Amino acid sequence: MSRPVISATGLYTPPNSISNAELVESFNAWADQWNAQNADDIAAGRVQPKPHSSVEFIEKASGIKARYVVDKDGVLDPKRMTPNIAERPNEQISILAEIAVKSAQEALAKAGREGKEIDAVICAASNMQRAYPAMAIEVQAALGAQGFAFDMNVACSSATFGIQTAADFVRAGHAKTVLMVNPEICSGHLNFTDRDSHFIFGDVSTAVLVESDDRAPKGGWSILGTHLKTVFSNNIRNNFGFLNRGDPDGVGKSDKLFVQEGRKVFKEVVPMVAAMINEEMDRLGIKSAELRRMWLHQANAGMNRLIAERVLGHEATEDESPTVLDTYANTSSAGSIIAFHKHSADFKPGEKGLICSFGAGYSAGTVFVEKTA
Ligand code: COA
């Protein structure tokens, strides 16, 4: 049986970054404008005024300092508060496929592969821009890849679910080179007028090449074991869909974008993920002292601190559990892959690490890897 190896990763970062100060300034201008428009109802006590957001709160509650976005002007325009991303004709590559291809090209170049050597493409992401044809098939066509392609959505856990799926294809002999991409335009599903969550997400794309060990170039990452878990919860939802579109005036729009009970998510997901990691380490016979690094899902610095502590038995250093939240914010499925991509070059052969994601569903996935010579 072929053994799956992560042979390379790729990252595409959009050119525009929005700082917390810029985001808060635009939110506060929107809130002032809303309060002025609703002054009579506010004075009569029929509606509550919109309070201001604050840079200090955002940084303290989440660890986020900035985020990259595909369109900065639309997000920061207090009259718009949503990215301005033009619909494209069918003849033009879609924006999601375009950023996926950019991240894939870096992974392919690093592995010394051409698009035609790919046997399967999986587009694993939270925020798909259409129902069909699959973005993965568009990526397959753009890269000149072979075989088959499909989209899958497991919210923030999409990448680890995608890696296990790719690894299973390799183990079963259905494919030898699988490209798994995570294009996330989170700014499209974020409600920038919701003070509790307007700061959470950013845009990005990541790519992971999973190959059989007899084909992968030297120096890849042997996949030691993967484990997936889902437990139903209403605490993170996005109800948008072709049966639930919300009306164009925005009435009923709020649950057609990202909504969450952040406190409950924090309390329920931390123990679930920490227990899952510890059980998987027992199953694989890996001691916490052997774990050189954890590339955790990037949602909240506090959650990652607690999860890492429950696994390592001590507070994790930045070296043991690196964060990219400060510059990228939460990029949904791509977060743990950005952390892996940016913070793995110093690994020596034989050293072990963990890619771990968690999020809506609830869903969680672990991928233990070992650097090869
Ligand atoms: N600016 C200023 N104050 C704000 C604010 C903002 N942008 N947003 C909320 N607040 C206020 C709240 O109104 C509340 O005020 P109150 O105490 O007077 O009621 C207070 O700050 C605390 O709000 P709360 O929502 O309880 O904050 P928190 O410490 O739980 O942090 C999250 C909020 C979302 C950052 C945090 O809960 C979190 O990250 N949870 C996990 C989220 C997650 O991982 N989701 C998964 C997505 S994949």
mmCIF file of C-alpha atoms in Angstrom, residues 7-373:
data_model
loop_
_atom_site.group_PDB
_atom_site.id
_atom_site.type_symbol
_atom_site.label_atom_id
_atom_site.label_comp_id
_atom_site.label_asym_id
_atom_site.label_seq_id
_atom_site.Cartn_x
_atom_site.Cartn_y
_atom_site.Cartn_z
ATOM 1 C CA SER A 7 5.256 16.979 -0.534
ATOM 2 C CA ALA A 8 4.701 20.750 -0.662
ATOM 3 C CA THR A 9 2.409 23.616 0.294
ATOM 4 C CA GLY A 10 1.574 26.940 -1.354
ATOM 5 C CA LEU A 11 0.118 30.237 -0.194
ATOM 6 C CA TYR A 12 -1.562 33.113 -1.988
ATOM 7 C CA THR A 13 -1.963 36.308 0.058
ATOM 8 C CA PRO A 14 -4.155 39.106 -1.374
ATOM 9 C CA PRO A 15 -2.322 42.431 -1.762
ATOM 10 C CA ASN A 16 -4.568 44.544 0.538
ATOM 11 C CA SER A 17 -4.258 44.495 4.323
ATOM 12 C CA ILE A 18 -6.749 46.209 6.670
ATOM 13 C CA SER A 19 -5.516 47.141 10.153
ATOM 14 C CA ASN A 20 -7.830 47.011 13.179
ATOM 15 C CA ALA A 21 -7.683 50.826 13.334
ATOM 16 C CA GLU A 22 -8.905 51.153 9.738
ATOM 17 C CA LEU A 23 -11.649 48.558 10.257
ATOM 18 C CA VAL A 24 -12.873 50.129 13.510
ATOM 19 C CA GLU A 25 -12.877 53.628 11.984
ATOM 20 C CA SER A 26 -15.140 52.456 9.170
ATOM 21 C CA PHE A 27 -17.403 50.470 11.554
ATOM 22 C CA ASN A 28 -17.779 53.471 13.837
ATOM 23 C CA ALA A 29 -18.597 55.756 10.892
ATOM 24 C CA TRP A 30 -21.248 53.225 9.785
ATOM 25 C CA ALA A 31 -22.657 53.059 13.355
ATOM 26 C CA ASP A 32 -22.817 56.893 13.610
ATOM 27 C CA GLN A 33 -24.571 57.041 10.275
ATOM 28 C CA TRP A 34 -27.057 54.320 11.348
ATOM 29 C CA ASN A 35 -27.717 56.091 14.655
ATOM 30 C CA ALA A 36 -28.358 59.397 12.855
ATOM 31 C CA GLN A 37 -30.761 57.705 10.434
ATOM 32 C CA ASN A 38 -32.604 56.053 13.316
ATOM 33 C CA ALA A 39 -32.422 58.982 15.765
ATOM 34 C CA ASP A 40 -36.202 59.187 16.314
ATOM 35 C CA ASP A 41 -36.567 55.462 17.073
ATOM 36 C CA ILE A 42 -33.551 55.593 19.372
ATOM 37 C CA ALA A 43 -34.937 58.659 21.222
ATOM 38 C CA ALA A 44 -38.316 56.900 21.625
ATOM 39 C CA GLY A 45 -36.579 53.770 22.967
ATOM 40 C CA ARG A 46 -37.819 51.616 20.088
ATOM 41 C CA VAL A 47 -34.306 50.562 19.019
ATOM 42 C CA GLN A 48 -30.919 50.526 20.720
ATOM 43 C CA PRO A 49 -28.164 52.742 19.308
ATOM 44 C CA LYS A 50 -25.241 50.902 17.696
ATOM 45 C CA PRO A 51 -22.229 51.100 20.032
ATOM 46 C CA HIS A 52 -18.714 51.713 18.730
ATOM 47 C CA SER A 53 -16.209 48.925 18.140
ATOM 48 C CA SER A 54 -12.722 49.145 19.640
ATOM 49 C CA VAL A 55 -9.207 48.203 18.552
ATOM 50 C CA GLU A 56 -8.262 47.282 22.135
ATOM 51 C CA PHE A 57 -11.184 44.840 22.471
ATOM 52 C CA ILE A 58 -10.419 43.123 19.186
ATOM 53 C CA GLU A 59 -6.762 42.581 19.958
ATOM 54 C CA LYS A 60 -7.362 41.429 23.530
ATOM 55 C CA ALA A 61 -10.317 39.126 22.696
ATOM 56 C CA SER A 62 -8.848 37.538 19.577
ATOM 57 C CA GLY A 63 -5.151 38.322 18.992
ATOM 58 C CA ILE A 64 -6.073 39.702 15.558
ATOM 59 C CA LYS A 65 -4.283 42.872 14.431
ATOM 60 C CA ALA A 66 -4.936 42.930 10.676
ATOM 61 C CA ARG A 67 -6.411 40.894 7.835
ATOM 62 C CA TYR A 68 -5.825 40.590 4.090
ATOM 63 C CA VAL A 69 -8.805 41.087 1.785
ATOM 64 C CA VAL A 70 -9.487 40.790 -1.912
ATOM 65 C CA ASP A 71 -11.219 44.206 -1.944
ATOM 66 C CA LYS A 72 -10.397 46.829 0.662
ATOM 67 C CA ASP A 73 -12.445 49.813 -0.584
ATOM 68 C CA GLY A 74 -15.850 48.084 -0.442
ATOM 69 C CA VAL A 75 -15.225 46.687 3.045
ATOM 70 C CA LEU A 76 -14.145 50.074 4.439
ATOM 71 C CA ASP A 77 -16.831 52.175 2.730
ATOM 72 C CA PRO A 78 -19.338 52.981 5.545
ATOM 73 C CA LYS A 79 -22.109 53.160 2.954
ATOM 74 C CA ARG A 80 -21.305 49.666 1.655
ATOM 75 C CA MET A 81 -19.622 47.497 4.334
ATOM 76 C CA THR A 82 -19.083 44.562 2.019
ATOM 77 C CA PRO A 83 -16.397 43.773 -0.560
ATOM 78 C CA ASN A 84 -16.954 44.939 -4.097
ATOM 79 C CA ILE A 85 -16.181 41.835 -6.136
ATOM 80 C CA ALA A 86 -17.593 42.039 -9.643
ATOM 81 C CA GLU A 87 -19.413 39.015 -11.031
ATOM 82 C CA ARG A 88 -17.353 37.513 -13.843
ATOM 83 C CA PRO A 89 -18.520 36.112 -17.178
ATOM 84 C CA ASN A 90 -18.516 32.301 -17.448
ATOM 85 C CA GLU A 91 -15.620 32.494 -19.906
ATOM 86 C CA GLN A 92 -13.361 34.035 -17.249
ATOM 87 C CA ILE A 93 -11.889 32.016 -14.386
ATOM 88 C CA SER A 94 -13.818 32.584 -11.149
ATOM 89 C CA ILE A 95 -12.056 34.529 -8.414
ATOM 90 C CA LEU A 96 -12.068 31.542 -6.051
ATOM 91 C CA ALA A 97 -10.457 29.288 -8.665
ATOM 92 C CA GLU A 98 -8.014 32.056 -9.570
ATOM 93 C CA ILE A 99 -6.617 32.426 -6.052
ATOM 94 C CA ALA A 100 -6.632 28.633 -5.613
ATOM 95 C CA VAL A 101 -4.521 28.279 -8.764
ATOM 96 C CA LYS A 102 -2.054 30.907 -7.498
ATOM 97 C CA SER A 103 -1.519 28.992 -4.255
ATOM 98 C CA ALA A 104 -1.340 25.689 -6.159
ATOM 99 C CA GLN A 105 1.358 27.005 -8.498
ATOM 100 C CA GLU A 106 3.663 27.647 -5.543
ATOM 101 C CA ALA A 107 3.105 24.122 -4.184
ATOM 102 C CA LEU A 108 3.698 22.558 -7.603
ATOM 103 C CA ALA A 109 6.894 24.578 -8.165
ATOM 104 C CA LYS A 110 8.233 23.564 -4.741
ATOM 105 C CA ALA A 111 7.582 19.881 -5.473
ATOM 106 C CA GLY A 112 8.972 20.151 -9.012
ATOM 107 C CA ARG A 113 5.620 19.062 -10.457
ATOM 108 C CA GLU A 114 3.640 20.138 -13.489
ATOM 109 C CA GLY A 115 -0.147 20.440 -13.502
ATOM 110 C CA LYS A 116 -0.536 17.462 -15.834
ATOM 111 C CA GLU A 117 1.008 15.189 -13.177
ATOM 112 C CA ILE A 118 -1.924 15.801 -10.795
ATOM 113 C CA ASP A 119 -4.420 12.905 -10.615
ATOM 114 C CA ALA A 120 -7.074 14.572 -8.437
ATOM 115 C CA VAL A 121 -8.021 18.063 -7.212
ATOM 116 C CA ILE A 122 -10.004 18.715 -4.047
ATOM 117 C CA CYS A 123 -11.270 22.233 -3.340
ATOM 118 C CA ALA A 124 -11.925 22.165 0.411
ATOM 119 C CA ALA A 125 -13.279 25.441 1.768
ATOM 120 C CA SER A 126 -16.019 27.115 3.820
ATOM 121 C CA ASN A 127 -17.047 29.735 1.370
ATOM 122 C CA MET A 128 -17.864 28.351 -2.052
ATOM 123 C CA GLN A 129 -18.920 30.980 -4.552
ATOM 124 C CA ARG A 130 -21.386 28.829 -6.487
ATOM 125 C CA ALA A 131 -23.034 25.408 -6.463
ATOM 126 C CA TYR A 132 -21.598 24.051 -9.724
ATOM 127 C CA PRO A 133 -19.584 23.389 -11.791
ATOM 128 C CA ALA A 134 -17.167 22.634 -8.982
ATOM 129 C CA MET A 135 -14.410 25.183 -8.409
ATOM 130 C CA ALA A 136 -12.094 22.174 -8.152
ATOM 131 C CA ILE A 137 -12.873 21.231 -11.767
ATOM 132 C CA GLU A 138 -12.123 24.800 -12.832
ATOM 133 C CA VAL A 139 -8.772 24.590 -11.005
ATOM 134 C CA GLN A 140 -8.127 21.190 -12.623
ATOM 135 C CA ALA A 141 -8.747 22.699 -16.079
ATOM 136 C CA ALA A 142 -6.639 25.809 -15.396
ATOM 137 C CA LEU A 143 -3.668 23.661 -14.307
ATOM 138 C CA GLY A 144 -4.095 21.056 -17.059
ATOM 139 C CA ALA A 145 -4.502 18.364 -14.390
ATOM 140 C CA GLN A 146 -5.679 14.791 -15.029
ATOM 141 C CA GLY A 147 -8.233 12.588 -13.310
ATOM 142 C CA PHE A 148 -11.098 13.968 -11.269
ATOM 143 C CA ALA A 149 -11.939 16.961 -9.085
ATOM 144 C CA PHE A 150 -14.629 17.965 -6.604
ATOM 145 C CA ASP A 151 -15.502 20.522 -3.937
ATOM 146 C CA MET A 152 -16.048 19.738 -0.263
ATOM 147 C CA ASN A 153 -17.108 22.002 2.586
ATOM 148 C CA VAL A 154 -16.455 21.199 6.235
ATOM 149 C CA ALA A 155 -16.224 24.874 7.274
ATOM 150 C CA CYS A 156 -13.014 25.741 9.124
ATOM 151 C CA SER A 157 -12.024 22.053 9.213
ATOM 152 C CA SER A 158 -12.128 21.667 5.440
ATOM 153 C CA ALA A 159 -8.338 21.438 5.006
ATOM 154 C CA THR A 160 -7.763 18.556 7.433
ATOM 155 C CA PHE A 161 -10.797 16.721 6.034
ATOM 156 C CA GLY A 162 -9.332 17.379 2.580
ATOM 157 C CA ILE A 163 -5.905 16.037 3.590
ATOM 158 C CA GLN A 164 -7.426 12.830 5.006
ATOM 159 C CA THR A 165 -9.486 12.391 1.825
ATOM 160 C CA ALA A 166 -6.385 12.930 -0.325
ATOM 161 C CA ALA A 167 -4.345 10.545 1.854
ATOM 162 C CA ASP A 168 -7.094 7.903 1.544
ATOM 163 C CA PHE A 169 -7.026 8.213 -2.267
ATOM 164 C CA VAL A 170 -3.268 7.652 -2.191
ATOM 165 C CA ARG A 171 -3.544 4.683 0.216
ATOM 166 C CA ALA A 172 -6.279 3.088 -1.893
ATOM 167 C CA GLY A 173 -4.307 3.587 -5.105
ATOM 168 C CA HIS A 174 -6.937 5.868 -6.682
ATOM 169 C CA ALA A 175 -4.431 8.686 -7.139
ATOM 170 C CA LYS A 176 -0.704 9.266 -6.667
ATOM 171 C CA THR A 177 -0.647 13.081 -6.696
ATOM 172 C CA VAL A 178 -3.587 14.927 -5.124
ATOM 173 C CA LEU A 179 -3.833 18.706 -5.016
ATOM 174 C CA MET A 180 -5.952 20.036 -2.128
ATOM 175 C CA VAL A 181 -6.703 23.791 -2.209
ATOM 176 C CA ASN A 182 -8.393 26.086 0.315
ATOM 177 C CA PRO A 183 -9.432 29.340 -1.337
ATOM 178 C CA GLU A 184 -11.249 31.392 1.294
ATOM 179 C CA ILE A 185 -12.851 34.751 0.520
ATOM 180 C CA CYS A 186 -14.213 35.063 4.044
ATOM 181 C CA SER A 187 -14.878 38.798 3.576
ATOM 182 C CA GLY A 188 -17.788 37.744 1.341
ATOM 183 C CA HIS A 189 -19.618 35.973 4.179
ATOM 184 C CA LEU A 190 -18.684 38.287 7.028
ATOM 185 C CA ASN A 191 -21.217 40.832 8.308
ATOM 186 C CA PHE A 192 -19.062 43.969 8.607
ATOM 187 C CA THR A 193 -21.945 45.727 10.416
ATOM 188 C CA ASP A 194 -21.951 43.191 13.279
ATOM 189 C CA ARG A 195 -19.741 44.570 16.059
ATOM 190 C CA ASP A 196 -19.282 41.145 17.672
ATOM 191 C CA SER A 197 -17.751 39.563 14.582
ATOM 192 C CA HIS A 198 -16.783 42.241 12.030
ATOM 193 C CA PHE A 199 -13.079 41.811 12.817
ATOM 194 C CA ILE A 200 -12.813 38.031 12.695
ATOM 195 C CA PHE A 201 -12.020 36.976 9.127
ATOM 196 C CA GLY A 202 -9.613 37.581 6.244
ATOM 197 C CA ASP A 203 -9.077 36.284 2.686
ATOM 198 C CA VAL A 204 -6.339 33.914 1.449
ATOM 199 C CA SER A 205 -5.735 30.658 -0.405
ATOM 200 C CA THR A 206 -3.558 27.705 0.568
ATOM 201 C CA ALA A 207 -2.605 24.555 -1.323
ATOM 202 C CA VAL A 208 -1.338 21.164 -0.141
ATOM 203 C CA LEU A 209 0.124 18.503 -2.409
ATOM 204 C CA VAL A 210 -0.424 14.969 -1.071
ATOM 205 C CA GLU A 211 1.511 12.261 -2.925
ATOM 206 C CA SER A 212 2.428 8.620 -2.601
ATOM 207 C CA ASP A 213 5.854 8.096 -1.037
ATOM 208 C CA ASP A 214 7.159 6.315 -4.145
ATOM 209 C CA ARG A 215 6.521 9.461 -6.191
ATOM 210 C CA ALA A 216 7.001 12.337 -3.738
ATOM 211 C CA PRO A 217 10.267 14.313 -3.873
ATOM 212 C CA LYS A 218 12.681 13.949 -0.925
ATOM 213 C CA GLY A 219 12.184 16.062 2.188
ATOM 214 C CA GLY A 220 8.387 15.824 2.399
ATOM 215 C CA TRP A 221 6.163 15.168 5.389
ATOM 216 C CA SER A 222 5.087 11.619 6.067
ATOM 217 C CA ILE A 223 1.431 11.510 7.229
ATOM 218 C CA LEU A 224 1.537 9.410 10.412
ATOM 219 C CA GLY A 225 -2.197 9.477 11.066
ATOM 220 C CA THR A 226 -5.348 11.494 10.526
ATOM 221 C CA HIS A 227 -8.515 11.688 12.582
ATOM 222 C CA LEU A 228 -11.783 13.540 11.911
ATOM 223 C CA LYS A 229 -14.728 14.357 14.145
ATOM 224 C CA THR A 230 -18.078 16.161 13.852
ATOM 225 C CA VAL A 231 -20.634 17.006 16.546
ATOM 226 C CA PHE A 232 -23.747 19.000 15.597
ATOM 227 C CA SER A 233 -23.980 22.530 16.980
ATOM 228 C CA ASN A 234 -25.995 25.658 16.137
ATOM 229 C CA ASN A 235 -23.355 27.929 17.656
ATOM 230 C CA ILE A 236 -21.659 28.794 14.341
ATOM 231 C CA ARG A 237 -24.002 29.123 11.369
ATOM 232 C CA ASN A 238 -24.343 30.578 7.921
ATOM 233 C CA ASN A 239 -27.846 29.923 6.548
ATOM 234 C CA PHE A 240 -27.221 31.275 3.061
ATOM 235 C CA GLY A 241 -28.248 28.896 0.287
ATOM 236 C CA PHE A 242 -30.425 28.667 -2.776
ATOM 237 C CA LEU A 243 -33.450 27.982 -0.549
ATOM 238 C CA ASN A 244 -32.408 30.679 1.949
ATOM 239 C CA ARG A 245 -31.119 33.737 0.170
ATOM 240 C CA GLY A 246 -32.509 36.576 2.263
ATOM 241 C CA ASP A 247 -34.160 39.391 0.371
ATOM 242 C CA PRO A 248 -32.220 42.037 -1.540
ATOM 243 C CA ASP A 249 -33.098 44.787 0.983
ATOM 244 C CA GLY A 250 -31.204 42.913 3.613
ATOM 245 C CA VAL A 251 -34.262 41.981 5.715
ATOM 246 C CA GLY A 252 -33.434 38.650 7.271
ATOM 247 C CA LYS A 253 -29.918 39.005 5.899
ATOM 248 C CA SER A 254 -28.063 38.670 9.174
ATOM 249 C CA ASP A 255 -28.213 34.870 9.416
ATOM 250 C CA LYS A 256 -27.333 34.565 5.708
ATOM 251 C CA LEU A 257 -23.856 35.660 6.719
ATOM 252 C CA PHE A 258 -21.578 34.298 9.454
ATOM 253 C CA VAL A 259 -23.143 34.284 12.948
ATOM 254 C CA GLN A 260 -21.840 32.693 16.105
ATOM 255 C CA GLU A 261 -22.153 32.406 19.859
ATOM 256 C CA GLY A 262 -18.464 33.113 20.341
ATOM 257 C CA ARG A 263 -18.340 32.409 24.076
ATOM 258 C CA LYS A 264 -20.076 29.031 23.700
ATOM 259 C CA VAL A 265 -17.806 28.103 20.800
ATOM 260 C CA PHE A 266 -14.778 28.911 22.907
ATOM 261 C CA LYS A 267 -16.022 26.869 25.904
ATOM 262 C CA GLU A 268 -17.196 23.825 23.961
ATOM 263 C CA VAL A 269 -14.566 23.491 21.258
ATOM 264 C CA VAL A 270 -11.421 23.822 23.425
ATOM 265 C CA PRO A 271 -12.056 20.639 25.501
ATOM 266 C CA MET A 272 -13.340 18.711 22.473
ATOM 267 C CA VAL A 273 -10.226 19.436 20.408
ATOM 268 C CA ALA A 274 -7.725 18.980 23.243
ATOM 269 C CA ALA A 275 -9.238 15.561 24.096
ATOM 270 C CA MET A 276 -9.258 14.559 20.439
ATOM 271 C CA ILE A 277 -5.563 15.423 20.007
ATOM 272 C CA ASN A 278 -4.577 13.571 23.188
ATOM 273 C CA GLU A 279 -6.552 10.448 22.183
ATOM 274 C CA GLU A 280 -4.976 10.461 18.729
ATOM 275 C CA MET A 281 -1.481 10.830 20.223
ATOM 276 C CA ASP A 282 -2.182 7.796 22.427
ATOM 277 C CA ARG A 283 -3.398 5.845 19.386
ATOM 278 C CA LEU A 284 -0.286 6.754 17.377
ATOM 279 C CA GLY A 285 2.077 6.269 20.345
ATOM 280 C CA ILE A 286 3.348 9.872 20.214
ATOM 281 C CA LYS A 287 4.364 11.490 23.531
ATOM 282 C CA SER A 288 3.749 15.228 23.967
ATOM 283 C CA ALA A 289 7.511 15.743 24.461
ATOM 284 C CA GLU A 290 8.047 14.338 20.955
ATOM 285 C CA LEU A 291 5.717 16.910 19.412
ATOM 286 C CA ARG A 292 7.979 19.629 18.054
ATOM 287 C CA ARG A 293 5.184 21.952 16.905
ATOM 288 C CA MET A 294 1.394 22.333 16.617
ATOM 289 C CA TRP A 295 0.029 24.240 13.628
ATOM 290 C CA LEU A 296 -3.399 24.956 15.042
ATOM 291 C CA HIS A 297 -6.461 26.440 13.390
ATOM 292 C CA GLN A 298 -6.184 30.211 13.601
ATOM 293 C CA ALA A 299 -9.457 31.487 15.102
ATOM 294 C CA ASN A 300 -8.555 32.912 18.459
ATOM 295 C CA ALA A 301 -5.225 33.231 20.268
ATOM 296 C CA GLY A 302 -6.815 32.322 23.618
ATOM 297 C CA MET A 303 -8.337 29.099 22.290
ATOM 298 C CA ASN A 304 -4.996 28.046 20.821
ATOM 299 C CA ARG A 305 -3.194 28.838 24.072
ATOM 300 C CA LEU A 306 -5.580 26.626 26.064
ATOM 301 C CA ILE A 307 -5.598 23.734 23.571
ATOM 302 C CA ALA A 308 -1.787 23.725 23.302
ATOM 303 C CA GLU A 309 -1.425 23.787 27.097
ATOM 304 C CA ARG A 310 -3.751 20.788 27.507
ATOM 305 C CA VAL A 311 -1.705 18.834 24.981
ATOM 306 C CA LEU A 312 1.832 19.862 25.936
ATOM 307 C CA GLY A 313 1.274 20.116 29.702
ATOM 308 C CA HIS A 314 2.775 23.610 29.781
ATOM 309 C CA GLU A 315 2.129 26.986 28.187
ATOM 310 C CA ALA A 316 3.206 26.750 24.553
ATOM 311 C CA THR A 317 5.921 29.012 23.216
ATOM 312 C CA GLU A 318 5.488 30.753 19.867
ATOM 313 C CA ASP A 319 7.916 28.116 18.524
ATOM 314 C CA GLU A 320 5.673 25.257 19.728
ATOM 315 C CA SER A 321 2.380 26.825 18.583
ATOM 316 C CA PRO A 322 2.976 29.629 16.099
ATOM 317 C CA THR A 323 0.266 32.148 15.297
ATOM 318 C CA VAL A 324 -0.530 33.967 12.074
ATOM 319 C CA LEU A 325 -3.675 35.554 13.526
ATOM 320 C CA ASP A 326 -1.959 38.900 13.991
ATOM 321 C CA THR A 327 -1.493 39.465 10.251
ATOM 322 C CA TYR A 328 -4.033 37.102 8.592
ATOM 323 C CA ALA A 329 -6.887 36.950 11.171
ATOM 324 C CA ASN A 330 -9.121 33.866 10.903
ATOM 325 C CA THR A 331 -8.947 32.549 7.330
ATOM 326 C CA SER A 332 -11.239 29.603 8.024
ATOM 327 C CA SER A 333 -9.910 26.330 6.572
ATOM 328 C CA ALA A 334 -6.638 27.917 5.440
ATOM 329 C CA GLY A 335 -5.399 29.044 8.890
ATOM 330 C CA SER A 336 -3.560 25.936 10.079
ATOM 331 C CA ILE A 337 -2.072 25.485 6.594
ATOM 332 C CA ILE A 338 -0.719 29.071 6.554
ATOM 333 C CA ALA A 339 0.885 28.384 9.952
ATOM 334 C CA PHE A 340 2.386 25.116 8.614
ATOM 335 C CA HIS A 341 3.541 26.762 5.388
ATOM 336 C CA LYS A 342 5.253 29.668 7.134
ATOM 337 C CA HIS A 343 6.622 27.851 10.179
ATOM 338 C CA SER A 344 7.990 24.467 9.138
ATOM 339 C CA ALA A 345 11.209 25.124 7.203
ATOM 340 C CA ASP A 346 13.321 24.635 10.361
ATOM 341 C CA PHE A 347 12.188 21.008 10.923
ATOM 342 C CA LYS A 348 14.823 18.262 10.872
ATOM 343 C CA PRO A 349 14.157 14.718 9.575
ATOM 344 C CA GLY A 350 12.365 12.634 12.209
ATOM 345 C CA GLU A 351 10.741 15.617 13.956
ATOM 346 C CA LYS A 352 6.968 15.409 14.390
ATOM 347 C CA GLY A 353 4.239 18.003 14.255
ATOM 348 C CA LEU A 354 0.475 18.347 14.202
ATOM 349 C CA ILE A 355 -1.801 20.194 11.772
ATOM 350 C CA CYS A 356 -5.150 20.667 13.509
ATOM 351 C CA SER A 357 -8.325 22.468 12.532
ATOM 352 C CA PHE A 358 -11.701 23.037 14.156
ATOM 353 C CA GLY A 359 -14.818 25.075 13.550
ATOM 354 C CA ALA A 360 -18.447 25.082 12.484
ATOM 355 C CA GLY A 361 -20.416 21.866 12.537
ATOM 356 C CA TYR A 362 -18.753 21.452 15.041
ATOM 357 C CA SER A 363 -15.968 19.809 13.112
ATOM 358 C CA ALA A 364 -12.344 19.036 13.932
ATOM 359 C CA GLY A 365 -9.467 17.237 12.262
ATOM 360 C CA THR A 366 -5.921 16.206 13.184
ATOM 361 C CA VAL A 367 -3.051 15.376 10.817
ATOM 362 C CA PHE A 368 0.161 14.190 12.503
ATOM 363 C CA VAL A 369 3.209 14.506 10.260
ATOM 364 C CA GLU A 370 6.913 13.595 10.404
ATOM 365 C CA LYS A 371 9.590 15.377 8.407
ATOM 366 C CA THR A 372 11.456 12.986 6.103
ATOM 367 C CA ALA A 373 15.073 13.149 4.911
#
